[in-house]
């Protein structure tokens, strides 16, 4: 499943791992919330953060070292040079076009259809897509996905084999929908320069209840609202903005 850890791309992988842990170390050495929680004995978030970093590094190595579909030998004559089983070959409709057999000029192996030789990995790769410099590995037939739904002759058997995956996929879909809705709603509020509290209870807020339904005294235009929220650091004198006397910061 995995290539040699010390093979091609060793320096790239090492640099990525070192950079990841250096940044993590900086977050714990400087005056950050993680360090403050660690010093006060609140270890839940720091431990979860370290575990997430560790998990990301392990997943990075798994993807980086996974076999993308290297053609290492002409086993079974490349399964009739088509890369399919005998049963699958019988399903291929007859055609008058002949399939030209190719032999790689670098590794001298016969190439199945859609395969290509990677100059960096020095191997032919089945269903070659590209060589990714970030993981220092090819993207091919065997590392497009890790697992997925499988076919079954009945619904009962399908649920037994894929029920857990279906539940996880449904949960992820629901959580993703919630996150997207929250992102969209908050981006809308930020673009108007209003807060959730002001948006929900403006009829009870003294400085807003006299304003019209579409009137916002703090709205400085979409661009300036977004710029002020994401790019400006400091305390704003909102009274000045409210009375249109300027928006100088203190």
Short mmCIF file of N, CA and C in Angstrom, two decimals, residues 17-92:
data_model
loop_
_atom_site.label_atom_id
_atom_site.label_comp_id
_atom_site.label_asym_id
_atom_site.label_seq_id
_atom_site.Cartn_x
_atom_site.Cartn_y
_atom_site.Cartn_z
N UNK A 17 6.30 18.35 7.54
CA UNK A 17 6.09 17.93 8.93
C UNK A 17 6.78 18.90 9.89
N UNK A 18 8.00 19.30 9.58
CA UNK A 18 8.72 20.24 10.45
C UNK A 18 7.98 21.56 10.54
N UNK A 19 7.50 22.06 9.40
CA UNK A 19 6.76 23.33 9.39
C UNK A 19 5.50 23.22 10.23
N UNK A 20 4.80 22.10 10.14
CA UNK A 20 3.57 21.91 10.91
C UNK A 20 3.84 21.96 12.40
N UNK A 21 4.87 21.24 12.86
CA UNK A 21 5.14 21.19 14.29
C UNK A 21 5.80 22.46 14.80
N UNK A 22 6.55 23.18 13.95
CA UNK A 22 7.12 24.47 14.36
C UNK A 22 6.00 25.47 14.61
N UNK A 23 5.02 25.51 13.72
CA UNK A 23 3.89 26.42 13.91
C UNK A 23 3.12 26.05 15.17
N UNK A 24 2.92 24.75 15.40
CA UNK A 24 2.24 24.30 16.61
C UNK A 24 3.01 24.71 17.86
N UNK A 25 4.33 24.57 17.82
CA UNK A 25 5.16 24.95 18.97
C UNK A 25 5.09 26.45 19.23
N UNK A 26 5.08 27.24 18.16
CA UNK A 26 4.99 28.70 18.31
C UNK A 26 3.68 29.08 18.99
N UNK A 27 2.60 28.40 18.64
CA UNK A 27 1.30 28.70 19.24
C UNK A 27 1.28 28.42 20.73
N UNK A 28 2.12 27.49 21.18
CA UNK A 28 2.16 27.17 22.60
C UNK A 28 3.22 27.98 23.35
N UNK A 29 4.19 28.53 22.64
CA UNK A 29 5.25 29.31 23.31
C UNK A 29 4.87 30.77 23.44
N UNK A 30 4.13 31.31 22.47
CA UNK A 30 3.76 32.72 22.54
C UNK A 30 2.49 32.89 23.37
N UNK A 31 2.14 34.14 23.61
CA UNK A 31 0.99 34.45 24.46
C UNK A 31 -0.29 34.27 23.67
N UNK A 32 -0.70 33.03 23.51
CA UNK A 32 -1.92 32.71 22.79
C UNK A 32 -2.92 32.09 23.76
N UNK A 33 -4.15 31.91 23.29
CA UNK A 33 -5.18 31.31 24.13
C UNK A 33 -4.83 29.86 24.49
N UNK A 34 -4.17 29.16 23.58
CA UNK A 34 -3.76 27.79 23.87
C UNK A 34 -2.79 27.74 25.05
N UNK A 35 -1.82 28.67 25.04
CA UNK A 35 -0.86 28.69 26.14
C UNK A 35 -1.53 29.11 27.45
N UNK A 36 -2.42 30.07 27.39
CA UNK A 36 -3.11 30.51 28.60
C UNK A 36 -3.94 29.38 29.20
N UNK A 37 -4.61 28.61 28.35
CA UNK A 37 -5.39 27.48 28.86
C UNK A 37 -4.48 26.40 29.44
N UNK A 38 -3.32 26.20 28.81
CA UNK A 38 -2.38 25.21 29.32
C UNK A 38 -1.85 25.62 30.69
N UNK A 39 -1.54 26.91 30.86
CA UNK A 39 -0.98 27.38 32.12
C UNK A 39 -2.00 27.35 33.25
N UNK A 40 -3.28 27.51 32.91
CA UNK A 40 -4.32 27.50 33.93
C UNK A 40 -4.90 26.11 34.17
N UNK A 41 -4.35 25.11 33.51
CA UNK A 41 -4.81 23.75 33.72
C UNK A 41 -6.02 23.34 32.91
N UNK A 42 -6.46 24.20 31.99
CA UNK A 42 -7.59 23.86 31.12
C UNK A 42 -7.02 23.16 29.86
N UNK A 43 -6.92 21.86 29.94
CA UNK A 43 -6.16 21.11 28.94
C UNK A 43 -7.01 20.51 27.83
N UNK A 44 -8.31 20.71 27.86
CA UNK A 44 -9.17 20.06 26.86
C UNK A 44 -8.86 20.56 25.45
N UNK A 45 -8.91 21.86 25.24
CA UNK A 45 -8.64 22.41 23.92
C UNK A 45 -7.19 22.20 23.47
N UNK A 46 -6.19 22.44 24.34
CA UNK A 46 -4.81 22.17 23.89
C UNK A 46 -4.59 20.72 23.48
N UNK A 47 -5.13 19.77 24.25
CA UNK A 47 -4.95 18.36 23.90
C UNK A 47 -5.66 18.03 22.60
N UNK A 48 -6.89 18.53 22.43
CA UNK A 48 -7.62 18.30 21.18
C UNK A 48 -6.88 18.90 20.00
N UNK A 49 -6.29 20.08 20.20
CA UNK A 49 -5.55 20.72 19.12
C UNK A 49 -4.34 19.88 18.71
N UNK A 50 -3.59 19.39 19.69
CA UNK A 50 -2.42 18.56 19.38
C UNK A 50 -2.85 17.27 18.69
N UNK A 51 -3.94 16.67 19.14
CA UNK A 51 -4.43 15.44 18.52
C UNK A 51 -4.86 15.68 17.08
N UNK A 52 -5.49 16.83 16.81
CA UNK A 52 -5.88 17.16 15.44
C UNK A 52 -4.65 17.36 14.55
N UNK A 53 -3.64 18.03 15.09
CA UNK A 53 -2.40 18.21 14.32
C UNK A 53 -1.75 16.87 14.03
N UNK A 54 -1.70 16.01 15.05
CA UNK A 54 -1.12 14.69 14.86
C UNK A 54 -1.90 13.88 13.84
N UNK A 55 -3.23 13.95 13.92
CA UNK A 55 -4.05 13.25 12.94
C UNK A 55 -3.84 13.75 11.53
N UNK A 56 -3.70 15.07 11.37
CA UNK A 56 -3.47 15.63 10.04
C UNK A 56 -2.12 15.19 9.48
N UNK A 57 -1.10 15.10 10.35
CA UNK A 57 0.21 14.65 9.89
C UNK A 57 0.16 13.19 9.46
N UNK A 58 -0.53 12.36 10.24
CA UNK A 58 -0.65 10.95 9.88
C UNK A 58 -1.42 10.77 8.58
N UNK A 59 -2.50 11.54 8.40
CA UNK A 59 -3.25 11.46 7.15
C UNK A 59 -2.42 11.95 5.97
N UNK A 60 -1.60 12.96 6.21
CA UNK A 60 -0.71 13.45 5.15
C UNK A 60 0.26 12.36 4.70
N UNK A 61 0.85 11.66 5.67
CA UNK A 61 1.76 10.58 5.32
C UNK A 61 1.02 9.44 4.62
N UNK A 62 -0.19 9.15 5.07
CA UNK A 62 -0.96 8.08 4.43
C UNK A 62 -1.23 8.39 2.96
N UNK A 63 -1.62 9.63 2.67
CA UNK A 63 -1.87 10.03 1.29
C UNK A 63 -0.58 10.12 0.51
N UNK A 64 0.47 10.61 1.14
CA UNK A 64 1.73 10.81 0.44
C UNK A 64 2.41 9.50 0.08
N UNK A 65 2.27 8.50 0.95
CA UNK A 65 2.96 7.23 0.73
C UNK A 65 2.09 6.16 0.09
N UNK A 66 0.83 6.45 -0.15
CA UNK A 66 -0.07 5.46 -0.72
C UNK A 66 0.28 5.17 -2.17
N UNK A 67 0.12 3.91 -2.57
CA UNK A 67 0.34 3.49 -3.94
C UNK A 67 -0.77 4.05 -4.82
N UNK A 68 -0.47 4.94 -5.77
CA UNK A 68 -1.52 5.52 -6.61
C UNK A 68 -1.95 4.61 -7.75
N UNK A 69 -1.32 3.46 -7.87
CA UNK A 69 -1.64 2.55 -8.96
C UNK A 69 -0.43 2.28 -9.84
N UNK A 70 0.72 2.11 -9.21
CA UNK A 70 1.95 1.85 -9.96
C UNK A 70 1.85 0.51 -10.70
N UNK A 71 2.33 0.50 -11.92
CA UNK A 71 2.44 -0.73 -12.70
C UNK A 71 3.84 -1.26 -12.48
N UNK A 72 3.94 -2.31 -11.67
CA UNK A 72 5.25 -2.83 -11.29
C UNK A 72 5.66 -4.05 -12.09
N UNK A 73 4.69 -4.75 -12.70
CA UNK A 73 5.00 -5.93 -13.51
C UNK A 73 3.84 -6.20 -14.44
N UNK A 74 4.09 -7.00 -15.44
CA UNK A 74 3.05 -7.36 -16.39
C UNK A 74 2.35 -8.61 -15.89
N UNK A 75 1.74 -8.49 -14.69
CA UNK A 75 1.10 -9.65 -14.10
C UNK A 75 -0.12 -10.04 -14.92
N UNK A 76 -0.21 -11.36 -15.19
CA UNK A 76 -1.29 -11.91 -15.99
C UNK A 76 -1.44 -11.18 -17.32
N UNK A 77 -0.30 -10.82 -17.86
CA UNK A 77 -0.28 -10.11 -19.13
C UNK A 77 -1.14 -8.85 -19.07
N UNK A 78 -1.04 -8.14 -17.89
CA UNK A 78 -1.84 -6.95 -17.61
C UNK A 78 -3.33 -7.24 -17.74
N UNK A 79 -3.69 -8.48 -17.39
CA UNK A 79 -5.09 -8.91 -17.46
C UNK A 79 -5.66 -8.57 -18.83
N UNK A 80 -5.09 -9.24 -19.82
CA UNK A 80 -5.47 -9.09 -21.21
C UNK A 80 -5.18 -7.69 -21.73
N UNK A 81 -4.16 -7.01 -21.12
CA UNK A 81 -3.69 -5.68 -21.51
C UNK A 81 -4.75 -4.60 -21.41
N UNK A 82 -5.85 -4.90 -20.74
CA UNK A 82 -6.92 -3.91 -20.60
C UNK A 82 -7.09 -3.47 -19.16
N UNK A 83 -6.42 -4.14 -18.22
CA UNK A 83 -6.56 -3.80 -16.82
C UNK A 83 -7.88 -4.22 -16.24
N UNK A 84 -8.54 -5.24 -16.82
CA UNK A 84 -9.83 -5.68 -16.33
C UNK A 84 -9.78 -7.18 -16.12
N UNK A 85 -10.75 -7.69 -15.36
CA UNK A 85 -10.85 -9.11 -15.14
C UNK A 85 -11.49 -9.77 -16.35
N UNK A 86 -11.47 -11.11 -16.37
CA UNK A 86 -12.04 -11.83 -17.50
C UNK A 86 -13.53 -11.58 -17.60
N UNK A 87 -14.23 -11.52 -16.44
CA UNK A 87 -15.66 -11.25 -16.46
C UNK A 87 -15.95 -9.85 -16.98
N UNK A 88 -15.13 -8.88 -16.56
CA UNK A 88 -15.33 -7.51 -17.03
C UNK A 88 -15.02 -7.38 -18.51
N UNK A 89 -14.06 -8.17 -19.00
CA UNK A 89 -13.73 -8.09 -20.40
C UNK A 89 -14.88 -8.57 -21.27
N UNK A 90 -15.64 -9.56 -20.78
CA UNK A 90 -16.77 -10.06 -21.54
C UNK A 90 -17.87 -9.02 -21.67
N UNK A 91 -17.88 -8.04 -20.75
CA UNK A 91 -18.89 -6.99 -20.79
C UNK A 91 -18.55 -5.88 -21.76
N UNK A 92 -17.31 -5.83 -22.26
CA UNK A 92 -16.91 -4.79 -23.20
C UNK A 92 -17.54 -5.07 -24.55
#
